[in-house]
GROMACS .gro file of N, CA, C and O in nm:
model
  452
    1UNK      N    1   7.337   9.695  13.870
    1UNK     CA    2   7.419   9.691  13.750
    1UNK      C    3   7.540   9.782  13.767
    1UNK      O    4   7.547   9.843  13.873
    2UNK      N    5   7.607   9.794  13.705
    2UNK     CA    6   7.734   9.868  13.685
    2UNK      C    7   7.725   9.963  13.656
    2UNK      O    8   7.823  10.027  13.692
    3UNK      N    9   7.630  10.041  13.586
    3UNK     CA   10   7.631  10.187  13.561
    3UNK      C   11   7.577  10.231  13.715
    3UNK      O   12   7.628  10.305  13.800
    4UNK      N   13   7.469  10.163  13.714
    4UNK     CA   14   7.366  10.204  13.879
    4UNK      C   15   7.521  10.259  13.997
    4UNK      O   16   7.531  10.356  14.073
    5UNK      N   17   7.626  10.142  13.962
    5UNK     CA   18   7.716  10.140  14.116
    5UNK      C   19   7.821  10.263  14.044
    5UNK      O   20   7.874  10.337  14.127
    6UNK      N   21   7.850  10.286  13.917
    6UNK     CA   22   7.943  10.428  13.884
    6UNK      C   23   7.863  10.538  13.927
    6UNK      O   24   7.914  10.640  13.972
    7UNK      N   25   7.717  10.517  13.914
    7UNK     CA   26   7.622  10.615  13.957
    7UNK      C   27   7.657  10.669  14.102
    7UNK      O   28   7.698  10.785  14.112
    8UNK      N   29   7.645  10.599  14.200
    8UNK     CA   30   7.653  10.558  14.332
    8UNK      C   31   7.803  10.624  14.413
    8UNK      O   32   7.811  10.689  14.517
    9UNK      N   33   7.922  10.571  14.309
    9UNK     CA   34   8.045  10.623  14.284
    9UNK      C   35   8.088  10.781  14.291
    9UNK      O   36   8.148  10.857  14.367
   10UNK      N   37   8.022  10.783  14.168
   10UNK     CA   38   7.989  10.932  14.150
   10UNK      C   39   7.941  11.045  14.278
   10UNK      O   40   8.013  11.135  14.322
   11UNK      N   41   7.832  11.020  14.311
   11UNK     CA   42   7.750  11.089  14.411
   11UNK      C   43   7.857  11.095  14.506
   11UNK      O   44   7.894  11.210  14.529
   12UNK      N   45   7.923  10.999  14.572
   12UNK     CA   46   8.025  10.970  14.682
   12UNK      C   47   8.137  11.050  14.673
   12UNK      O   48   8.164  11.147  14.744
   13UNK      N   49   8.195  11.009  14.590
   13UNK     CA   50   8.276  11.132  14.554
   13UNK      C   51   8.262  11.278  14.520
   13UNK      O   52   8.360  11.351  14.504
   14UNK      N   53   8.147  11.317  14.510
   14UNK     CA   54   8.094  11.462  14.499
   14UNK      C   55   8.076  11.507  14.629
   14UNK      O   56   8.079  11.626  14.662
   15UNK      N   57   8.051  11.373  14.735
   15UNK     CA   58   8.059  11.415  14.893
   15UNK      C   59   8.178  11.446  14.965
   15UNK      O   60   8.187  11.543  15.041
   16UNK      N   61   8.276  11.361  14.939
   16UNK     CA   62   8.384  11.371  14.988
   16UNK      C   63   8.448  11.471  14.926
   16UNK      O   64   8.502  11.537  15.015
   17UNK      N   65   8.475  11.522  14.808
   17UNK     CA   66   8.534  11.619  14.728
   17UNK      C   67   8.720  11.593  14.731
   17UNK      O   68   8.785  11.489  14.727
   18UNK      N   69   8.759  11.727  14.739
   18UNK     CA   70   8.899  11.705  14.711
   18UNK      C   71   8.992  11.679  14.565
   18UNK      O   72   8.953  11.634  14.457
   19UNK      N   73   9.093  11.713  14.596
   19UNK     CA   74   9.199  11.682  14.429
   19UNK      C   75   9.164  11.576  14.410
   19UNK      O   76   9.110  11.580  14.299
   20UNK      N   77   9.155  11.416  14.473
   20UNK     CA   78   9.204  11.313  14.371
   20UNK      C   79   9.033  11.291  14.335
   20UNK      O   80   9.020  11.214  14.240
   21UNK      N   81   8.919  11.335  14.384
   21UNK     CA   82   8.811  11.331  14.382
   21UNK      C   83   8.801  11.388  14.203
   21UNK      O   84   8.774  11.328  14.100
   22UNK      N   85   8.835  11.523  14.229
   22UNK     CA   86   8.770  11.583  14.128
   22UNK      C   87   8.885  11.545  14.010
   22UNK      O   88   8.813  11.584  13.918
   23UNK      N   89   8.973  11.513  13.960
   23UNK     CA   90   8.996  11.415  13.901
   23UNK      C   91   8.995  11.274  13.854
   23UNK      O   92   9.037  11.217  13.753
   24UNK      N   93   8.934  11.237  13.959
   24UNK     CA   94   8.877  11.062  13.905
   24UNK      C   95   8.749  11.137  13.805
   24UNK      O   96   8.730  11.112  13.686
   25UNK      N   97   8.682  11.216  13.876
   25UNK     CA   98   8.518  11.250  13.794
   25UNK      C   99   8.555  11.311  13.666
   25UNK      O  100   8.505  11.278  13.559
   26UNK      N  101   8.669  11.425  13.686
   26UNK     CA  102   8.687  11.510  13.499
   26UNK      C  103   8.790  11.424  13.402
   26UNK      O  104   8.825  11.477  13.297
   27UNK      N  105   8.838  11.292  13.436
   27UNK     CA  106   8.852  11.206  13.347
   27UNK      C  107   8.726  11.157  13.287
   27UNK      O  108   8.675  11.182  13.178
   28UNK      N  109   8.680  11.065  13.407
   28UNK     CA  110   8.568  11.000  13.321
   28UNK      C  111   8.423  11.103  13.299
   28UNK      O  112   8.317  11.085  13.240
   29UNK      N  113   8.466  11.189  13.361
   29UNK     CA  114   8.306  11.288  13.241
   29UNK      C  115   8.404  11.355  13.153
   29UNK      O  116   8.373  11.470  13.184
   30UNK      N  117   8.463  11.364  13.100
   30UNK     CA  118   8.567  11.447  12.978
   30UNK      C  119   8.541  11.299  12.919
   30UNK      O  120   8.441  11.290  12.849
   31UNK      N  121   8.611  11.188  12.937
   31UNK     CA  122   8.631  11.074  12.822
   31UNK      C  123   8.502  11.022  12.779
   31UNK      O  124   8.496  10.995  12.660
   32UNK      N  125   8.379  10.998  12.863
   32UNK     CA  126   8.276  10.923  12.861
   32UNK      C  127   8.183  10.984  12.783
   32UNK      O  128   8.122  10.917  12.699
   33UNK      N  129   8.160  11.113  12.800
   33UNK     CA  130   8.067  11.204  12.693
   33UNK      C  131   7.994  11.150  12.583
   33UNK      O  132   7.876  11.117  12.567
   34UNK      N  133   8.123  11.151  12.494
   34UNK     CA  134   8.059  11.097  12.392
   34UNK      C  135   8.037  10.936  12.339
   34UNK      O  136   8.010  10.894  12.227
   35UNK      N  137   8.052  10.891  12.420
   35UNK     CA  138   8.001  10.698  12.388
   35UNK      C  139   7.902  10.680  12.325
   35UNK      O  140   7.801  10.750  12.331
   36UNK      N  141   7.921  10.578  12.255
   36UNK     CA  142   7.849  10.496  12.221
   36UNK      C  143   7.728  10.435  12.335
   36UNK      O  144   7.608  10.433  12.308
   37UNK      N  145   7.789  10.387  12.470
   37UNK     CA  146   7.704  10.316  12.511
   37UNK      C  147   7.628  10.406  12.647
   37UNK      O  148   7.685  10.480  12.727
   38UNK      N  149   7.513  10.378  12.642
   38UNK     CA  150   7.439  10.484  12.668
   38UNK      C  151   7.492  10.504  12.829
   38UNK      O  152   7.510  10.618  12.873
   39UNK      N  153   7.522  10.339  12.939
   39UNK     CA  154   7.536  10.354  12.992
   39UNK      C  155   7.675  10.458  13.086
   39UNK      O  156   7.692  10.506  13.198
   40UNK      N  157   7.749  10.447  12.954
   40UNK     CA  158   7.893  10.540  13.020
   40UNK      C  159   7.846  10.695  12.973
   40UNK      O  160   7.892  10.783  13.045
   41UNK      N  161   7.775  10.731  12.883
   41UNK     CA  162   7.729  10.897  12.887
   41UNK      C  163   7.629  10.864  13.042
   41UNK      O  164   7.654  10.967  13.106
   42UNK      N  165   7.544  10.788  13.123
   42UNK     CA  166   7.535  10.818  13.222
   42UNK      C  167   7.568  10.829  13.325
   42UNK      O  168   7.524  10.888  13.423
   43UNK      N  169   7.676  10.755  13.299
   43UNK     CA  170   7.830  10.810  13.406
   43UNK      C  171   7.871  10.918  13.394
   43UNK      O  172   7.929  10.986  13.479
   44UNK      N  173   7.848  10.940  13.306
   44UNK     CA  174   7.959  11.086  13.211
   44UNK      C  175   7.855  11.180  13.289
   44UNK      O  176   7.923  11.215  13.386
   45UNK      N  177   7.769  11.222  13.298
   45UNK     CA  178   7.674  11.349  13.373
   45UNK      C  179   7.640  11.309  13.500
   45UNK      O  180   7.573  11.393  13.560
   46UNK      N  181   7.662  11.214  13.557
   46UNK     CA  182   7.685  11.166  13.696
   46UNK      C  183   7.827  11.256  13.738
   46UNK      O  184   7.854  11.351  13.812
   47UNK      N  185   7.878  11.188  13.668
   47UNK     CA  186   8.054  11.271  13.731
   47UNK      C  187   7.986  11.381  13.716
   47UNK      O  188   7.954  11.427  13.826
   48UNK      N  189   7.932  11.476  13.581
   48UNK     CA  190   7.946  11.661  13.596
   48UNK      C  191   7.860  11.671  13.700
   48UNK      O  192   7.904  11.773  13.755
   49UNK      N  193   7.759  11.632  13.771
   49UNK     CA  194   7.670  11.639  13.880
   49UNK      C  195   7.799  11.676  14.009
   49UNK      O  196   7.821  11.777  14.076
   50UNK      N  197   7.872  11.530  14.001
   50UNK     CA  198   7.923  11.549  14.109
   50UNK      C  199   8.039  11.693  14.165
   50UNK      O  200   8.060  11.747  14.274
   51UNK      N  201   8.103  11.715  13.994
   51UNK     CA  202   8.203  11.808  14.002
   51UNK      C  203   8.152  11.934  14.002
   51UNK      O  204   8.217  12.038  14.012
   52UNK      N  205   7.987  11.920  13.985
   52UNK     CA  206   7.928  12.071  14.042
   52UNK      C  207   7.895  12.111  14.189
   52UNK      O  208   7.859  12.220  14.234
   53UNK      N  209   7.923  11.961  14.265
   53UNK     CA  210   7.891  11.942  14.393
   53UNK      C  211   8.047  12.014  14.492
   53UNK      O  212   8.061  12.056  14.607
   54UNK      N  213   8.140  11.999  14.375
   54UNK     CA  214   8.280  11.991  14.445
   54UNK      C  215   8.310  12.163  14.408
   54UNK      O  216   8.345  12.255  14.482
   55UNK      N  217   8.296  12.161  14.343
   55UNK     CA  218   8.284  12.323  14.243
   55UNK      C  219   8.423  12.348  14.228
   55UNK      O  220   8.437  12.461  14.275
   56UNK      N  221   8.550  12.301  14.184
   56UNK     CA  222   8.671  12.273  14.192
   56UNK      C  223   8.681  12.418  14.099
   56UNK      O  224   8.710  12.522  14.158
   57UNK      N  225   8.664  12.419  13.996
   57UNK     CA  226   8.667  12.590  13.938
   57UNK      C  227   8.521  12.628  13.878
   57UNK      O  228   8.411  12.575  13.894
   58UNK      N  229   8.568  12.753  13.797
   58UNK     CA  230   8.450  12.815  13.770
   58UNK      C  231   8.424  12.766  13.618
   58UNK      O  232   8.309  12.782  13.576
   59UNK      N  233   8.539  12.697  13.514
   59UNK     CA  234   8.552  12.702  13.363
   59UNK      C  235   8.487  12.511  13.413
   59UNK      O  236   8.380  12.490  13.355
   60UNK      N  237   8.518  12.427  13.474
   60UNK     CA  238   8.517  12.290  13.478
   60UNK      C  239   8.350  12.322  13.522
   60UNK      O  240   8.267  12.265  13.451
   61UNK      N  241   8.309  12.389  13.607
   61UNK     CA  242   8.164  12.377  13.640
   61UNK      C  243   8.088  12.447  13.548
   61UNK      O  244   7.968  12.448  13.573
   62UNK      N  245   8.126  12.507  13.447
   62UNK     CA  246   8.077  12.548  13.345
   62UNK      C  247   8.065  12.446  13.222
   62UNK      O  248   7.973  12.461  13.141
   63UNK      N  249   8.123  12.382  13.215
   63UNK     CA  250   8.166  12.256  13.112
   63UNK      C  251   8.117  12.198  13.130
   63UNK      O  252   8.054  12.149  13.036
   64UNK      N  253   8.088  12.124  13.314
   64UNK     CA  254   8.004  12.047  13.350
   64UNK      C  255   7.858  12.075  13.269
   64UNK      O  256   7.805  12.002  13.184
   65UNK      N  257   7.816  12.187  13.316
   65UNK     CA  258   7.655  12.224  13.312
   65UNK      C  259   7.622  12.243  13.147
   65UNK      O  260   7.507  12.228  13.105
   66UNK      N  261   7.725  12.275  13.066
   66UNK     CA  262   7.702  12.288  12.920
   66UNK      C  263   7.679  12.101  12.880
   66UNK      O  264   7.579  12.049  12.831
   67UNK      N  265   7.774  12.052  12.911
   67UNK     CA  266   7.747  11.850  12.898
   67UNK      C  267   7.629  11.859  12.932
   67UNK      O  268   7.556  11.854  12.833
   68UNK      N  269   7.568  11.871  13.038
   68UNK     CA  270   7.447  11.822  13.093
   68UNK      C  271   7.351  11.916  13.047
   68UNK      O  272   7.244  11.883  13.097
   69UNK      N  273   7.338  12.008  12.981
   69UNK     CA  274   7.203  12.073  12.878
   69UNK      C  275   7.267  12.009  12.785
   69UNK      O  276   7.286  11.930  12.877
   70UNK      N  277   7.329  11.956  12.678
   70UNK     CA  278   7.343  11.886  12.576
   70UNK      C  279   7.283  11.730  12.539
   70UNK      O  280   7.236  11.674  12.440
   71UNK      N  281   7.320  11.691  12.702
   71UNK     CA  282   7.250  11.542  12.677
   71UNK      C  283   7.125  11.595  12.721
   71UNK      O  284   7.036  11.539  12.657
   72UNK      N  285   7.074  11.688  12.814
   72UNK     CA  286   6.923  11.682  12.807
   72UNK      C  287   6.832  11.693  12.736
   72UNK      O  288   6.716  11.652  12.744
   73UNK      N  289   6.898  11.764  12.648
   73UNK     CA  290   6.817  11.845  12.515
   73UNK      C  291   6.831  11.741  12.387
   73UNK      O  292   6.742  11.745  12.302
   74UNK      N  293   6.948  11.641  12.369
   74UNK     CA  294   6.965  11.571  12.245
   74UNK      C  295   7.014  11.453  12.243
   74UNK      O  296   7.060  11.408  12.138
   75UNK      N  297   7.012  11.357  12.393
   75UNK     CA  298   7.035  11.212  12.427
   75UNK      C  299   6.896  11.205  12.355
   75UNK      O  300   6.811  11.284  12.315
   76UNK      N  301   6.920  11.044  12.361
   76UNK     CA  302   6.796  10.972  12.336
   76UNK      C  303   6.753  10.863  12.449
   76UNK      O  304   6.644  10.811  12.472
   77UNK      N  305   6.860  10.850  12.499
   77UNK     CA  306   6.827  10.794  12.594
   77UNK      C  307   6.779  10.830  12.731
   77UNK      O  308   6.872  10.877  12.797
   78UNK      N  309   6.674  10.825  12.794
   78UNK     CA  310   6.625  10.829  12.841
   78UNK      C  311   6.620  10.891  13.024
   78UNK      O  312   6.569  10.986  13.083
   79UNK      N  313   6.718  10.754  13.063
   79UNK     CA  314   6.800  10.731  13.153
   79UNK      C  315   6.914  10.866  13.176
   79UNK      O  316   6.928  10.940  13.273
   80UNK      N  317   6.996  10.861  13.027
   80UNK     CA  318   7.089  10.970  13.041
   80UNK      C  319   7.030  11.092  13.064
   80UNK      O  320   7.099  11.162  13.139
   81UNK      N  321   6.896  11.161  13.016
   81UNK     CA  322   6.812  11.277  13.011
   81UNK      C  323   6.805  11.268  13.183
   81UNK      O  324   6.848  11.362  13.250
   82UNK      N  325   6.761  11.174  13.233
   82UNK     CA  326   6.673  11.200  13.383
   82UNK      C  327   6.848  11.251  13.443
   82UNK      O  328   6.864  11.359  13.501
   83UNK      N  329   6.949  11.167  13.419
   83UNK     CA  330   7.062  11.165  13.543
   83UNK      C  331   7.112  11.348  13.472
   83UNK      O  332   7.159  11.435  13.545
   84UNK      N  333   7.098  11.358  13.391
   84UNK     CA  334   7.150  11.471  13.318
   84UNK      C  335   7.064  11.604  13.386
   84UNK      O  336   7.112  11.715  13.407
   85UNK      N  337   6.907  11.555  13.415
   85UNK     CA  338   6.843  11.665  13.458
   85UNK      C  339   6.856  11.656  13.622
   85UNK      O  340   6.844  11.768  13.672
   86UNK      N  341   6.874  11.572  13.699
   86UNK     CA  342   7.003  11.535  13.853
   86UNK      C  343   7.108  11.620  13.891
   86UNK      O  344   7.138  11.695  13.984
   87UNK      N  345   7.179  11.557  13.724
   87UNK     CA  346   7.292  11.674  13.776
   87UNK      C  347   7.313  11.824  13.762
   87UNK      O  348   7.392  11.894  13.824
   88UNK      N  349   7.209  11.866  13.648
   88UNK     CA  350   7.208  12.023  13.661
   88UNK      C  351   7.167  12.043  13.788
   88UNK      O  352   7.233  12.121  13.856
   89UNK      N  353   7.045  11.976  13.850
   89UNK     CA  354   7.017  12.030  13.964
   89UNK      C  355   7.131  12.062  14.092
   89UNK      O  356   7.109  12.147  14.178
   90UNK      N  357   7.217  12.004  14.087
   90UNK     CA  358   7.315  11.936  14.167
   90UNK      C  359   7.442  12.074  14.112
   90UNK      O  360   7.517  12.133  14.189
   91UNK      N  361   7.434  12.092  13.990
   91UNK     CA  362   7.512  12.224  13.936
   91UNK      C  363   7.419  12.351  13.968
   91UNK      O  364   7.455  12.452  14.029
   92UNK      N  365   7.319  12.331  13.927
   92UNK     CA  366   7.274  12.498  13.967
   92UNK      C  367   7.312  12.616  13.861
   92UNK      O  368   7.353  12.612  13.745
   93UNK      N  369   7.285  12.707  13.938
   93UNK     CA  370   7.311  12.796  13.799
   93UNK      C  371   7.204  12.877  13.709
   93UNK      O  372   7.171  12.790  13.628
   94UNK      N  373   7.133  12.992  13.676
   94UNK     CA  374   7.046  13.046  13.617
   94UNK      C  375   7.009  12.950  13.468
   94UNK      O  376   6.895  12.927  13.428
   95UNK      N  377   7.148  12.899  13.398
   95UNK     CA  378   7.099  12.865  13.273
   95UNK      C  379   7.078  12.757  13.277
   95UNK      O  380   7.061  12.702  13.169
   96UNK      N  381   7.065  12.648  13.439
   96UNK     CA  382   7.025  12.501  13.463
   96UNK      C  383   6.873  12.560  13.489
   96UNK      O  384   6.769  12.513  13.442
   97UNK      N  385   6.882  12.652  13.560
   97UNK     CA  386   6.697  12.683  13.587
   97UNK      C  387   6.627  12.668  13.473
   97UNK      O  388   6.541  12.583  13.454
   98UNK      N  389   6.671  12.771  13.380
   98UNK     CA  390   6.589  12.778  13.269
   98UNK      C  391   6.566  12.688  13.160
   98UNK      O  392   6.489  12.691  13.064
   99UNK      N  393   6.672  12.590  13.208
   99UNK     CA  394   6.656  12.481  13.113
   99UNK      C  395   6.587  12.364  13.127
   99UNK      O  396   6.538  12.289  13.042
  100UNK      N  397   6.593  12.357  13.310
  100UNK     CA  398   6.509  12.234  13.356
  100UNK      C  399   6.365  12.331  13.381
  100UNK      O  400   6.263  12.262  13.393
  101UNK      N  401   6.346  12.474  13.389
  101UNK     CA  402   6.196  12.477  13.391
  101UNK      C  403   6.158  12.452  13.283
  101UNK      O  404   6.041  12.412  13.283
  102UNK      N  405   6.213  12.460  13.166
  102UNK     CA  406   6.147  12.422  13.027
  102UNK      C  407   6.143  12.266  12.973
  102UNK      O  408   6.064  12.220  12.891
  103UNK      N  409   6.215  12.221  13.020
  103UNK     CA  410   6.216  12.060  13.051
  103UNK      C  411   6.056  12.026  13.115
  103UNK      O  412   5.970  11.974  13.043
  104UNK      N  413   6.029  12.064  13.261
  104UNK     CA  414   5.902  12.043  13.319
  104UNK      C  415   5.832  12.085  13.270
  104UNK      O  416   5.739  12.007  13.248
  105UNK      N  417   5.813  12.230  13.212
  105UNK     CA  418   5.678  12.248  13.111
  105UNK      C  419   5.618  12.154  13.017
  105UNK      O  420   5.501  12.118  13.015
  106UNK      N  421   5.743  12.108  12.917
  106UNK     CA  422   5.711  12.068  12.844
  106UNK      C  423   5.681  11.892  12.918
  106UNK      O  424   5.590  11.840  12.853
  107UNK      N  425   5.719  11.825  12.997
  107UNK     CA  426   5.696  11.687  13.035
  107UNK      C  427   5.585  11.706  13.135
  107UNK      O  428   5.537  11.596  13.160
  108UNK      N  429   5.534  11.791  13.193
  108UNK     CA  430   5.415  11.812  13.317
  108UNK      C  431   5.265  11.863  13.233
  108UNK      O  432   5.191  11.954  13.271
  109UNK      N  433   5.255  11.820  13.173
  109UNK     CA  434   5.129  11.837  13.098
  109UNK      C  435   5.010  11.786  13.207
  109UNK      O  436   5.022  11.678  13.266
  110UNK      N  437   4.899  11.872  13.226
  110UNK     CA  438   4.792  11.821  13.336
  110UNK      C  439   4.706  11.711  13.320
  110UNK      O  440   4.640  11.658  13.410
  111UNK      N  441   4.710  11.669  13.160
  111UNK     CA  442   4.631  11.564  13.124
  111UNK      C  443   4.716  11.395  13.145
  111UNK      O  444   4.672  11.282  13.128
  112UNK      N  445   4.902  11.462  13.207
  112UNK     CA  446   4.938  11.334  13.213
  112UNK      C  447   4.899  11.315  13.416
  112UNK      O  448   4.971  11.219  13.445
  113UNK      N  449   4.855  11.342  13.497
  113UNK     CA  450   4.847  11.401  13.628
  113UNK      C  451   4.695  11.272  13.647
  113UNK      O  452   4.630  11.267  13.752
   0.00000   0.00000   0.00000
């Protein structure tokens, strides 16, 4: 599908890095955020994944990682939560730790195992 290949997009360009890189991604994660459709907020934390990969500054990779605890904590969708908890990993950061260890606490329950 089309989000799957912006997905795909994304990642690629977090490899290659560079100016026109990290501007294709802080358009569309700045514009996409807040949509309506679930699939472009999972673009939208795909790109901050990637622009934590590129680490272009310190205020944009901060922005990044604040987007991506926002949709983790208060998407509903599903999809956006998993790529959202991707890209913190992919950002890093003490307040991605503490947010995705509390994420796994609460989803790793031993009775689901």
């Amino acid at each position: 599908t089309a989000w799957e290949v912006r997905h795909a997009a994304a990642a690629s360009l977090g490899q290659i890095g560079g100016e026109q890189a990290v501007l294709a991604l802080t358009k569309v994660f700045r514009d996409k955020a807040g949509s309506a459709e679930w699939e472009w907020r999972h673009t939208s934390v795909c790109a901050a994944g990637a622009i934590g990969q590129i680490r272009p500054s310190i205020d944009l990779v901060d922005e990044a990682r604040s987007a991506c605890i926002k949709a983790l904590e208060k998407d509903t969708n599903n999809d956006v939560r998993a790529a959202a908890a991707t890209s913190l990993g992919q950002i890093g950061g003490e307040q991605a730790v503490l947010v995705l260890t509390k994420v796994f606490r609460g989803n790793a329950r031993s009775d689901d195992w």
